[in-house]
C-alpha cells in the first residue's frame, strides 16, 4: 500500500491530435511495481525515483494515451491498485473541474468546520454521474503555515527580532527539517480518503500560490524576502516539493508544456480547441513585480501563436478583477486580525505596484478578442468566496466582443471570510474599477440571482457545450449546502477569418 497515490497529472496534449501525455506519482518505502494500462494503447511503464526523504520516496510513471473517435476509459493498474480515467474524444475539449484552497491557514480556520472534505465528496458524486477529464487546481493545494509551530528550527527563527532574523544564516538543520516537513505535508494532505481517489482518477494541471510556500510569499519587504533563511531553506524545500508533487518533475527538468522554464513554471496547454494558460505568479514575485519582463515576453509570444482557438482560459491564482485594494484595506481595518485576507492585500493585482502589469495583461487579452477572435476567460481562487466579474473595453475600435469574464472559486476546503466582510464586499464598494481609459472592471451578480460574493466553500465545473455549431463553456459553481449550482455561460466570438474552427464537444456532458 502506498503512503500517497496514485496522483495523475496531464503533462501535455497534441493540439488537435489524439494523444495525451500523462504521468502518475506514488509515494512509498520501496520501489513500486510496474504500471500497466489496458485498451488500444495497452502497455506498461517503469517507475522513476524523483525524490527521497528519509525512508520514503516519490516515484513517477510516464504513459501516453491515444484518444479515439469517441470518449473512452483508460484503465491503469499498479499491483492490485486500479483506477479508471475518462478520456475525451480526439479533438474535443475536456470536461473540467476547478479547485483551490485545499486546506486551512490556521487551526482557528479549521476549528469551525465539521466535515472538512465535504466538497471533495460532492465532487466525487459529480464525477460518478458524468466523469471529468481534467482537474485544474489553481493554488494553495497544501497549506504550509503550520511550519512556524511544528518545525523546531523555524519556530526558533521566527522568535528572533526582525532584523536579527534577516541576518541569520541558513543551517543544515533547517534544510533537513523543511524538506521533511514539505514532503510529509503533501503526503498527509493528499492521502485523505476523500481526496485520494479524485487525484488518482482525474488528470490534473496544478499551479502553486503562496500557501504552497508560506503565506504571502513574494510580498514581503526585500530584506525579508531575500534573507538567507527564505532563499536557502524555505524556497529550495518548497520548490522541490512543488516540482515533485504538483508538477511531477525531476530536478532541473522542464515540463513538456513549459512556456519558459528559465523564469518559472508557467504552462501553456492546447487541448481540443481549448487553450489553457497557467501563470506561475510566485516564482518571481516581489513587492513591485508579479512576473519578470522576460517572463511576460514568453507568455505573450505563446499567446500570439494561438490560431483557430475558440477559448483561452487563463489560470491566475489571484483574481485580476476584484474590489479595489485601497477600499478593501479600509474595510478589513474595521476587523483587525479577524480574517486571513489582511495578509494577502499586497498580493492582489489591484495593489498599486502591480497595476501596471495588470493593465498590460488586460490589453493583450483584449487584443486577442479583436485579432484572433479568441474569448479569454480568467479563472481564479485565493479569496475564499465564489464571485463573478468581467472586464469590458469601450475604446474606439473595440467591438462588442471586447469582454473578458473573471470566474472566482475558492475554497474547496478553506472556509469563507466572516459574514460582515462578505456584506462589505457586496454593499460598500464602488462597483466599477477604471482599469484604463474606456476599460472597466466590474463585479456582477450571478445570472438570475442577487448573489455577488458567496462566502461559503465551493468549487467550479466547466462543461463544453455539446452542440457543435457553437462551442460555449457552461460554468457551474457548486456551493456547500446548496442543491443547485450557480450557472454562467461563456460564449465564443464569431470568427471573421476563413479558418474553420475545431469545435469541441463531450458526449454525455450536461449543459447546466
mmCIF file of C-alpha atoms in Angstrom, residues 370 393-400 402:
data_model
loop_
_atom_site.group_PDB
_atom_site.id
_atom_site.type_symbol
_atom_site.label_atom_id
_atom_site.label_comp_id
_atom_site.label_asym_id
_atom_site.label_seq_id
_atom_site.Cartn_x
_atom_site.Cartn_y
_atom_site.Cartn_z
ATOM 1 C CA UNK A 370 -10.023 41.609 -31.873
ATOM 2 C CA UNK A 393 -13.490 47.749 -23.270
ATOM 3 C CA UNK A 394 -15.434 50.583 -24.916
ATOM 4 C CA UNK A 395 -12.391 52.130 -26.502
ATOM 5 C CA UNK A 396 -12.642 53.288 -30.097
ATOM 6 C CA UNK A 397 -12.148 50.361 -32.455
ATOM 7 C CA UNK A 398 -13.037 47.647 -29.956
ATOM 8 C CA UNK A 399 -16.083 45.587 -30.852
ATOM 9 C CA UNK A 400 -18.883 44.144 -28.739
ATOM 10 C CA UNK A 402 -14.163 43.013 -26.109
#
